[in-house]
Coordinates of C-alpha atoms in Angstrom, one line a residue:
M28 CA -26.4 0.7 -11.4
M29 CA -28.2 -1.6 -9.4
S30 CA -27.5 -3.7 -6.5
K31 CA -28.7 -7.7 -7.8
S32 CA -29.6 -8.1 -4.3
P33 CA -29.6 -4.7 -2.1
L34 CA -29.7 -5.1 1.4
V35 CA -33.0 -4.0 3.5
Q36 CA -32.2 -0.5 4.7
T37 CA -33.5 -0.1 8.3
A38 CA -31.9 3.1 9.9
R39 CA -30.5 3.1 13.2
L40 CA -27.4 4.5 14.9
V41 CA -24.2 2.7 14.9
R42 CA -22.6 2.1 18.3
H43 CA -19.0 2.7 17.1
G44 CA -17.6 0.7 19.9
F45 CA -18.5 3.3 22.3
Q46 CA -18.3 2.8 26.0
K47 CA -20.2 5.0 28.4
R48 CA -21.9 7.2 26.0
S49 CA -25.3 7.7 25.1
A50 CA -26.2 7.3 21.5
S51 CA -27.0 10.8 20.8
T52 CA -23.4 11.5 21.6
L53 CA -21.8 9.1 18.7
H54 CA -21.6 11.4 15.7
S55 CA -20.6 14.5 15.2
K56 CA -22.8 17.5 13.4
A57 CA -20.6 16.7 10.1
S58 CA -21.8 13.1 10.2
P59 CA -25.3 11.6 9.6
A60 CA -28.0 11.5 12.2
V61 CA -28.7 7.7 11.3
L62 CA -26.8 5.4 9.5
P63 CA -27.7 2.1 7.3
E64 CA -27.9 -1.1 9.2
I65 CA -24.8 -3.2 9.2
Q66 CA -25.2 -6.9 8.7
S67 CA -22.7 -7.6 11.9
E68 CA -21.9 -5.8 15.1
M69 CA -18.2 -4.2 15.2
P70 CA -15.8 -7.1 16.4
D71 CA -15.0 -6.1 20.5
C72 CA -11.6 -4.4 21.5
D73 CA -10.4 -4.4 25.2
Y74 CA -8.4 -1.7 24.7
Q75 CA -9.5 1.6 26.6
P76 CA -7.8 4.5 24.8
P77 CA -6.3 7.4 27.4
Q78 CA -8.9 10.4 27.3
Y79 CA -7.6 13.1 24.8
T80 CA -6.4 16.2 26.4
G81 CA -4.7 17.8 23.7
L82 CA -5.4 20.9 21.5
S83 CA -9.3 21.3 20.9
Y84 CA -10.1 20.1 17.1
E85 CA -11.1 23.9 15.9
K86 CA -7.8 24.7 17.1
V87 CA -6.1 22.2 15.3
L88 CA -7.8 23.0 12.3
E89 CA -6.7 26.6 12.4
I90 CA -3.3 25.7 13.0
R91 CA -3.5 23.6 10.0
Q92 CA -5.2 26.5 7.8
K93 CA -2.4 28.9 8.9
H94 CA 1.0 26.8 9.3
I95 CA 0.9 23.5 7.6
T96 CA 1.7 23.7 3.7
P97 CA -1.5 23.0 1.8
N98 CA 0.0 19.8 -0.1
I99 CA -0.9 17.8 3.8
V100 CA -4.9 17.5 2.6
P101 CA -6.5 15.1 5.4
H102 CA -8.9 12.4 4.4
F103 CA -12.9 13.1 4.6
K104 CA -14.7 16.1 4.6
K105 CA -14.5 16.4 8.3
P106 CA -11.2 15.2 9.1
L107 CA -10.4 12.7 11.7
L108 CA -8.6 13.7 14.4
I109 CA -7.2 10.5 15.8
H110 CA -5.5 10.2 19.3
S111 CA -4.6 6.5 19.9
G112 CA -4.1 3.3 17.9
H113 CA -4.2 -0.4 19.3
M114 CA -3.1 -3.4 16.8
Q115 CA -6.1 -3.2 14.1
W116 CA -7.6 -0.2 15.7
L117 CA -7.8 3.5 15.9
F118 CA -9.4 6.7 18.4
D119 CA -10.3 9.3 17.4
H120 CA -10.0 12.5 20.2
E121 CA -13.8 11.9 20.9
G122 CA -13.3 8.4 21.9
R123 CA -14.9 6.7 18.7
R124 CA -13.2 3.7 17.4
Y125 CA -12.4 2.6 13.9
L126 CA -11.4 -0.4 12.2
D127 CA -8.5 0.9 10.2
M128 CA -8.2 -1.0 6.5
F129 CA -5.5 1.2 5.3
G130 CA -2.7 0.7 8.1
G131 CA -1.6 4.2 7.8
I132 CA -1.3 3.6 3.6
V133 CA 0.3 0.4 3.8
T134 CA 2.8 1.2 6.5
V135 CA 1.2 0.0 9.9
S136 CA 2.3 -3.7 9.3
V137 CA 2.4 -5.8 12.5
G138 CA -0.6 -3.2 14.7
H139 CA -0.6 0.0 16.0
C140 CA 1.5 0.3 18.9
H141 CA 2.2 -3.3 19.4
P142 CA 4.1 -4.0 22.6
K143 CA 6.8 -5.5 21.2
V144 CA 7.7 -2.9 18.9
N145 CA 7.0 -0.3 21.8
L146 CA 9.1 -2.1 24.5
A147 CA 11.9 -2.3 21.7
L148 CA 11.7 1.2 21.2
E149 CA 11.9 2.0 24.7
Q150 CA 14.5 -0.2 25.8
Q151 CA 16.8 1.4 22.9
I152 CA 15.6 5.0 23.5
N153 CA 16.8 4.9 27.4
T154 CA 20.1 3.3 26.1
L155 CA 21.1 5.3 22.6
W156 CA 19.3 7.7 20.5
H157 CA 21.8 8.4 17.7
T158 CA 25.5 8.2 16.9
T159 CA 25.1 8.3 13.2
N160 CA 27.6 6.1 11.1
I161 CA 30.6 7.9 11.7
Y162 CA 30.7 5.2 14.5
M163 CA 29.5 1.6 14.8
H164 CA 26.7 0.6 17.1
P165 CA 25.3 -3.2 17.4
K166 CA 21.4 -2.6 16.3
L167 CA 22.3 -1.8 12.9
H168 CA 24.8 -4.6 12.5
E169 CA 22.1 -7.2 14.0
Y170 CA 19.4 -5.7 11.9
A171 CA 21.7 -5.8 8.7
E172 CA 22.2 -9.7 9.4
R173 CA 18.6 -10.3 10.2
L174 CA 17.2 -8.7 7.3
T175 CA 19.6 -9.7 4.4
A176 CA 18.7 -13.3 5.5
K177 CA 15.1 -12.9 4.4
F178 CA 16.2 -12.6 0.7
P179 CA 17.4 -15.4 -1.4
G180 CA 20.1 -15.5 -3.6
D181 CA 23.2 -12.9 -3.7
L182 CA 21.0 -9.7 -2.5
K183 CA 23.4 -9.5 1.4
T184 CA 24.2 -5.8 0.8
V185 CA 21.8 -3.0 2.6
C186 CA 21.8 0.5 3.0
F187 CA 19.7 1.9 5.2
V188 CA 17.6 5.4 4.5
N189 CA 14.4 7.0 6.2
S190 CA 11.5 6.6 3.6
G191 CA 10.5 4.7 0.1
S192 CA 11.6 7.9 -2.0
E193 CA 15.3 8.0 -0.6
A194 CA 15.4 4.4 -1.2
N195 CA 14.5 4.5 -4.9
D196 CA 16.8 7.6 -5.1
L197 CA 19.7 5.7 -3.8
A198 CA 18.7 2.7 -6.3
M199 CA 18.4 4.7 -9.3
L200 CA 21.6 6.1 -8.2
I201 CA 23.5 2.6 -7.5
A202 CA 22.1 1.4 -11.0
R203 CA 23.2 4.4 -13.1
M204 CA 26.8 4.3 -11.7
H205 CA 27.0 0.2 -12.0
T206 CA 26.2 0.0 -15.8
G207 CA 27.2 3.4 -16.7
N208 CA 23.9 3.8 -18.6
Q209 CA 21.4 6.3 -18.0
D210 CA 17.7 5.6 -19.1
I211 CA 15.1 4.0 -16.5
I212 CA 12.1 2.4 -17.6
T213 CA 9.1 2.4 -15.2
F214 CA 5.5 1.9 -15.9
R215 CA 2.9 4.0 -16.7
N216 CA 0.5 4.3 -13.5
A217 CA 3.2 3.3 -11.1
Y218 CA 4.4 5.4 -8.2
H219 CA 7.6 5.1 -6.7
G220 CA 8.0 8.2 -5.0
M221 CA 7.7 12.1 -4.4
S222 CA 11.2 13.3 -4.2
P223 CA 12.2 15.6 -7.7
Y224 CA 14.7 12.2 -8.4
T225 CA 11.5 9.9 -8.3
M226 CA 9.0 11.9 -9.1
G227 CA 10.1 11.2 -12.7
L228 CA 9.9 7.4 -12.0
T229 CA 6.3 7.8 -10.7
A230 CA 3.8 8.0 -13.8
L231 CA 0.6 9.4 -12.0
S232 CA 0.0 12.7 -13.5
T233 CA -2.1 13.8 -10.3
W234 CA 1.7 13.3 -8.5
R235 CA 3.6 15.5 -10.8
F236 CA 4.9 18.9 -10.8
P237 CA 5.4 20.8 -13.9
L238 CA 9.3 20.7 -13.3
P239 CA 11.9 20.8 -15.8
G240 CA 14.3 17.9 -16.1
V241 CA 11.8 15.6 -14.1
S242 CA 11.8 12.8 -16.2
N243 CA 15.1 13.4 -18.0
G244 CA 16.3 9.2 -18.7
I245 CA 12.8 8.1 -17.9
Q246 CA 10.8 5.7 -20.3
H247 CA 7.3 5.0 -19.0
V248 CA 6.1 1.9 -20.9
M249 CA 2.5 0.4 -21.0
N250 CA 1.5 -0.5 -18.1
P251 CA 0.3 -4.1 -18.3
D252 CA -3.0 -4.4 -16.3
P253 CA -5.3 -7.3 -17.5
Y254 CA -8.4 -5.4 -16.1
M255 CA -7.8 -1.9 -17.5
G256 CA -5.5 -2.4 -20.3
I257 CA -5.9 -3.4 -23.5
W258 CA -5.0 -7.2 -23.1
G259 CA -6.2 -9.2 -20.2
G260 CA -8.9 -12.0 -19.2
A261 CA -9.7 -14.4 -16.7
A262 CA -6.6 -16.1 -16.1
C263 CA -3.9 -14.0 -16.3
R264 CA -3.4 -12.5 -12.6
D265 CA -1.9 -14.5 -10.0
S266 CA -5.0 -13.9 -7.6
P267 CA -7.6 -16.1 -6.2
I268 CA -9.9 -13.5 -7.8
Q269 CA -9.6 -12.8 -11.8
T270 CA -11.3 -10.4 -13.9
D271 CA -14.8 -10.8 -15.4
R272 CA -13.1 -10.4 -18.9
K273 CA -12.8 -13.3 -21.3
C274 CA -9.5 -15.1 -21.6
E275 CA -7.6 -17.2 -24.7
C276 CA -4.9 -18.1 -22.8
S277 CA -4.4 -21.9 -22.0
Q278 CA -1.5 -24.4 -20.7
E279 CA 0.0 -24.7 -24.3
T280 CA -0.1 -21.1 -25.2
G281 CA 0.9 -19.5 -21.8
C282 CA -0.3 -15.9 -20.9
L283 CA -1.2 -14.8 -24.3
A284 CA -1.7 -11.1 -22.8
G285 CA 1.6 -11.1 -21.2
A286 CA 2.9 -12.0 -24.4
R287 CA 1.1 -8.9 -26.1
Y288 CA 2.4 -6.4 -23.2
Y289 CA 6.0 -7.8 -23.8
E290 CA 6.1 -6.9 -27.2
Q291 CA 5.1 -3.4 -26.6
L292 CA 8.0 -3.1 -24.2
E293 CA 10.5 -4.9 -26.9
E294 CA 9.2 -1.7 -29.0
V295 CA 10.8 0.7 -26.3
F296 CA 13.8 -1.0 -26.3
K297 CA 14.4 -1.0 -30.1
Y298 CA 13.0 2.9 -30.7
S299 CA 13.3 5.0 -27.7
L300 CA 16.9 3.6 -25.7
P301 CA 20.3 4.6 -27.2
R302 CA 21.6 1.8 -28.8
G303 CA 19.0 -0.1 -26.5
R304 CA 20.9 0.1 -23.4
V305 CA 19.3 0.5 -20.4
A306 CA 20.2 1.2 -16.3
A307 CA 17.4 -0.1 -15.0
M308 CA 14.1 -1.0 -15.0
F309 CA 11.5 -0.4 -12.0
A310 CA 8.7 -2.3 -11.3
E311 CA 6.5 -2.6 -8.0
S312 CA 5.4 -6.6 -7.3
I313 CA 1.6 -4.8 -7.1
Q314 CA 1.0 -1.3 -8.0
G315 CA 0.0 0.4 -4.9
V316 CA -1.1 4.0 -5.3
G317 CA -2.1 3.0 -8.7
G318 CA -5.2 0.9 -7.4
T319 CA -3.7 -2.6 -6.6
V320 CA -2.8 -3.4 -9.9
Q321 CA -1.2 -7.0 -10.9
Y322 CA 0.2 -8.2 -13.6
P323 CA -0.1 -10.8 -16.1
K324 CA 1.6 -13.8 -14.9
G325 CA 5.2 -14.2 -16.0
Y326 CA 5.8 -10.9 -17.6
I327 CA 7.8 -9.2 -14.8
K328 CA 9.9 -12.3 -15.4
K329 CA 10.5 -11.8 -19.0
A330 CA 11.1 -8.3 -18.3
A331 CA 13.6 -8.6 -16.4
E332 CA 15.5 -11.3 -18.8
L333 CA 15.0 -8.5 -21.2
V334 CA 16.7 -5.6 -19.3
R335 CA 19.5 -7.5 -18.6
A336 CA 19.8 -8.7 -21.8
N337 CA 20.5 -4.9 -22.4
G338 CA 22.9 -3.9 -19.7
G339 CA 20.4 -2.7 -17.1
L340 CA 19.3 -3.9 -13.6
F341 CA 15.9 -4.5 -12.4
I342 CA 14.8 -2.9 -9.3
A343 CA 11.7 -4.3 -7.4
D344 CA 9.7 -1.7 -5.0
E345 CA 9.1 -3.8 -2.1
V346 CA 8.0 -0.7 -0.3
Q347 CA 4.0 -1.6 -0.3
T348 CA 4.4 -5.6 -0.7
G349 CA 7.3 -6.3 1.3
F350 CA 7.2 -8.5 4.7
G351 CA 4.7 -11.0 4.1
R352 CA 1.5 -8.9 3.1
T353 CA 1.2 -10.8 -0.2
G354 CA 0.5 -13.7 1.9
E355 CA 2.3 -16.7 -0.1
H356 CA 5.7 -15.3 0.3
F357 CA 7.5 -12.6 2.4
W358 CA 8.7 -10.3 -0.8
G359 CA 6.0 -10.1 -3.4
F360 CA 8.6 -10.2 -6.8
E361 CA 9.3 -13.8 -5.5
G362 CA 5.5 -14.4 -6.5
H363 CA 6.7 -13.5 -9.8
D364 CA 9.4 -16.5 -9.9
F365 CA 12.5 -14.5 -10.4
I366 CA 15.1 -12.6 -7.9
P367 CA 15.9 -8.8 -9.2
D368 CA 19.0 -7.1 -8.6
I369 CA 18.0 -4.6 -6.3
V370 CA 15.2 -4.4 -4.1
T371 CA 13.7 -1.2 -2.2
M372 CA 11.7 -1.5 0.9
A373 CA 10.2 0.9 3.4
K374 CA 6.4 1.6 5.2
G375 CA 6.0 -1.5 6.6
I376 CA 9.5 -2.4 7.3
G377 CA 9.2 -0.3 10.7
N378 CA 5.6 -0.6 11.3
G379 CA 5.0 3.5 11.2
F380 CA 9.0 4.2 12.6
P381 CA 11.0 6.2 10.0
L382 CA 12.9 3.7 8.6
A383 CA 13.7 2.2 4.7
A384 CA 16.4 0.2 3.3
V385 CA 17.6 -0.6 0.0
V386 CA 19.3 -4.5 -0.6
T387 CA 21.6 -5.7 -3.4
T388 CA 24.8 -7.6 -4.1
P389 CA 28.0 -6.9 -3.0
K390 CA 29.2 -6.6 -6.7
I391 CA 26.5 -4.1 -7.4
A392 CA 26.8 -2.3 -4.1
A393 CA 30.7 -1.7 -4.9
A394 CA 29.3 1.3 -7.2
L395 CA 28.8 3.6 -3.8
G396 CA 32.6 3.2 -3.2
Q397 CA 33.4 5.6 -6.0
A398 CA 32.2 8.5 -3.9
L399 CA 31.4 9.3 -0.3
H400 CA 27.6 8.5 0.1
F401 CA 26.0 9.6 3.5
N402 CA 23.0 9.5 5.7
T403 CA 22.5 11.3 9.1
Y404 CA 19.8 9.3 10.2
G405 CA 19.8 5.7 8.0
G406 CA 20.1 2.7 10.1
N407 CA 20.2 4.8 13.5
P408 CA 20.2 2.8 16.8
M409 CA 16.4 3.1 17.6
A410 CA 15.1 2.7 13.7
S411 CA 17.5 -0.8 13.5
A412 CA 15.9 -2.0 17.4
V413 CA 12.2 -1.4 15.8
G414 CA 13.1 -3.6 12.3
I415 CA 14.5 -6.0 14.2
S416 CA 11.3 -6.3 16.6
V417 CA 8.8 -6.0 13.5
L418 CA 10.6 -9.3 12.0
D419 CA 10.3 -11.1 15.3
V420 CA 6.8 -10.1 15.7
I421 CA 6.0 -11.3 11.9
E422 CA 7.8 -14.6 12.5
E423 CA 6.5 -15.2 16.0
E424 CA 2.6 -14.2 15.5
Q425 CA 3.0 -16.0 11.8
L426 CA 1.1 -12.7 10.4
Q427 CA 2.6 -13.6 6.5
K428 CA -0.1 -16.7 6.8
N429 CA -2.5 -14.9 8.5
S430 CA -1.8 -12.5 5.6
L431 CA -2.6 -15.2 3.3
E432 CA -5.7 -16.7 5.0
V433 CA -7.4 -13.7 5.9
G434 CA -6.9 -11.9 2.9
T435 CA -7.9 -14.7 0.6
Y436 CA -11.1 -15.0 2.9
F437 CA -11.5 -11.3 2.5
L438 CA -10.8 -11.4 -1.7
Q439 CA -13.2 -14.1 -1.9
S440 CA -16.2 -12.1 0.3
L441 CA -15.4 -9.1 -1.8
A442 CA -15.8 -11.6 -4.8
G443 CA -19.4 -12.2 -3.7
L444 CA -20.2 -8.4 -3.1
R445 CA -18.9 -8.1 -6.9
D446 CA -21.8 -10.5 -7.9
R447 CA -24.5 -8.2 -5.9
F448 CA -23.2 -4.8 -7.0
E449 CA -22.9 -3.6 -10.3
M450 CA -20.9 -0.5 -9.2
I451 CA -17.9 -3.0 -8.4
G452 CA -15.9 -3.7 -11.4
D453 CA -13.2 -5.4 -10.3
V454 CA -11.5 -7.4 -7.0
R455 CA -8.2 -8.2 -7.3
G456 CA -4.8 -8.5 -5.1
K457 CA -3.0 -10.7 -2.9
G458 CA -2.9 -11.8 1.0
L459 CA -3.6 -8.2 2.7
M460 CA -3.1 -6.4 -0.5
I461 CA -6.3 -5.8 -2.2
G462 CA -8.3 -3.2 -4.4
I463 CA -12.1 -2.6 -5.5
E464 CA -12.6 -0.9 -8.8
L465 CA -15.7 0.6 -8.8
V466 CA -17.5 1.9 -11.8
S467 CA -20.5 3.2 -13.0
E468 CA -20.7 0.9 -15.9
R469 CA -19.2 -2.4 -15.8
A470 CA -19.4 -3.6 -19.3
T471 CA -17.7 0.4 -20.3
K472 CA -15.4 0.1 -17.3
T473 CA -15.9 3.9 -16.6
P474 CA -15.1 5.0 -13.7
L475 CA -17.7 5.6 -10.4
S476 CA -17.9 9.4 -10.2
A477 CA -15.8 11.3 -7.8
P478 CA -18.9 12.6 -5.9
H479 CA -20.4 8.9 -5.5
V480 CA -17.4 7.1 -4.6
S481 CA -16.7 9.9 -1.6
E482 CA -20.1 9.2 -0.4
I483 CA -19.8 5.3 -0.3
W484 CA -15.8 5.9 1.4
E485 CA -17.4 8.8 3.9
T486 CA -20.5 6.4 4.7
C487 CA -17.8 3.7 5.5
K488 CA -16.0 5.9 7.6
D489 CA -19.2 7.0 9.5
M490 CA -20.1 3.5 10.3
G491 CA -16.4 2.8 11.5
V492 CA -14.4 1.4 9.0
L493 CA -11.6 3.4 7.7
F494 CA -10.5 2.3 3.5
G495 CA -8.1 4.1 1.3
R496 CA -8.3 5.7 -1.8
G497 CA -5.9 5.5 -5.0
G498 CA -5.9 4.9 -8.8
L499 CA -5.4 7.6 -11.6
N500 CA -9.4 8.4 -10.7
G501 CA -9.4 7.9 -7.2
N502 CA -12.1 4.8 -7.9
V503 CA -10.1 2.2 -6.4
L504 CA -10.7 1.3 -2.7
R505 CA -7.4 0.2 -1.1
I506 CA -7.3 -2.1 1.4
K507 CA -4.4 -2.8 3.0
P508 CA -5.0 -2.9 6.7
P509 CA -2.5 -4.1 9.6
M510 CA -1.5 -8.1 9.2
C511 CA -2.8 -9.1 12.6
I512 CA -6.8 -8.9 11.3
T513 CA -8.9 -11.2 11.9
K514 CA -11.8 -12.8 9.9
S515 CA -14.7 -11.3 12.1
D516 CA -12.7 -7.5 11.3
V517 CA -13.0 -9.1 7.5
K518 CA -16.7 -9.5 8.1
F519 CA -17.3 -6.4 9.8
A520 CA -15.7 -4.5 6.8
V521 CA -17.7 -6.6 4.0
D522 CA -21.0 -6.0 5.5
T523 CA -20.0 -2.4 6.2
L524 CA -19.1 -1.3 2.4
A525 CA -22.1 -3.6 1.4
S526 CA -24.5 -1.5 3.4
A527 CA -22.8 1.6 2.5
M528 CA -23.0 1.0 -1.0
S529 CA -26.8 -0.1 -0.8
E530 CA -27.4 3.1 1.3
V531 CA -25.8 5.0 -1.6
L532 CA -27.5 3.8 -4.4
N533 CA -30.9 4.0 -2.8
R534 CA -29.9 7.9 -2.0
N535 CA -29.3 8.5 -5.9
Q536 CA -32.2 6.2 -7.3

């Protein structure tokens, strides 16, 4: 597991963007005294965070241990106490600056505390906080019109909720009510939420509790993964960067891997569904929590045709891929060249404000008229005002275009790292939805051990870059930053990762 051209390691302190502090005060006791040299400087930031005056770090830890449920697990050995945010930057309680490459788990779409979004919220909270939907208020209606205008075809009816799990819950209900069928198909390795209802859709064992009835009516089918799956090759993904597997696909044959995975899906219809009937199939346009997994070209479109031919609806989960993040399109499903029947969305829709939605056709939405259905906070005035301002910023600042240009540069830069470091098994994604799969042996694709992944991840944090992690084995670095990042930010992040990997290799020789 050696780098082909390891960086020269020169121990020095990294400033973390500090202002008016001596080098000796830069790092906590839990951080290493010296860090590997980075080949580029952290980009400048003219924002000065306010001085932290809250609870002490030790008091926060004490409260967490005594009063916070154990499922709320912070990242890193010494958890960060984040105090302030500005665009692509986060600041901890001691003033250290970090480049945020995870965006609050793919949630901060236009930038932390974006001034236009802040202003929209401030104006709304000074006007009207809440009425719920027993009365009409203008912002919900304005937002509904603006949001549905972003969709193709007859996807023109929206129901607002508060989270991705709620949105997928509601989509399941609508599909079953509309079709009269009960079975729902999802992929193994998929994540669609953690409510008792959506936990059945989620097919990652680390996210499933041993509850009875969770998977009733849910079929988990083979995940069509061109890198880790049975089939796939170097021409199968819709990505600037392909796997290093050999590929027999051609323009004449189409994607052979996609065809084979499709045959496996057909087998489920033949043998596992009552009379082949189905209520719906769920799919993320690119799998998020599962490790930025992309499907073979053409697979999703063909799967949707099969689902509809057997009485079902196709539901596109855009919780992580929506709002321009994939670059070429506003919605991830557009990259698969089809129009789904229902679309769910959350996270980036509100830039961190609790907001989510389900969009479908008027005909399908009519199923909700069979009984009363109510969401107290869904589409409240504050959330609607924020949602409108997020759409404005994406358009005005051309963040979809930025995702394409900066994201492609990011992917190509990471592909260069893959050529240098054997521990990088795969680089994949589109726009600013990127994954790096770390392996202990490239030929076998054996996941890099958790301690070594953590070493890299923690070292990057200590040098000022925050990455996410995902995949069943936690060996995929997830890169989903605010869509306002620049090429200078990318260069710093890539150089930081290279330094961290070189350092870990040197430590473990």
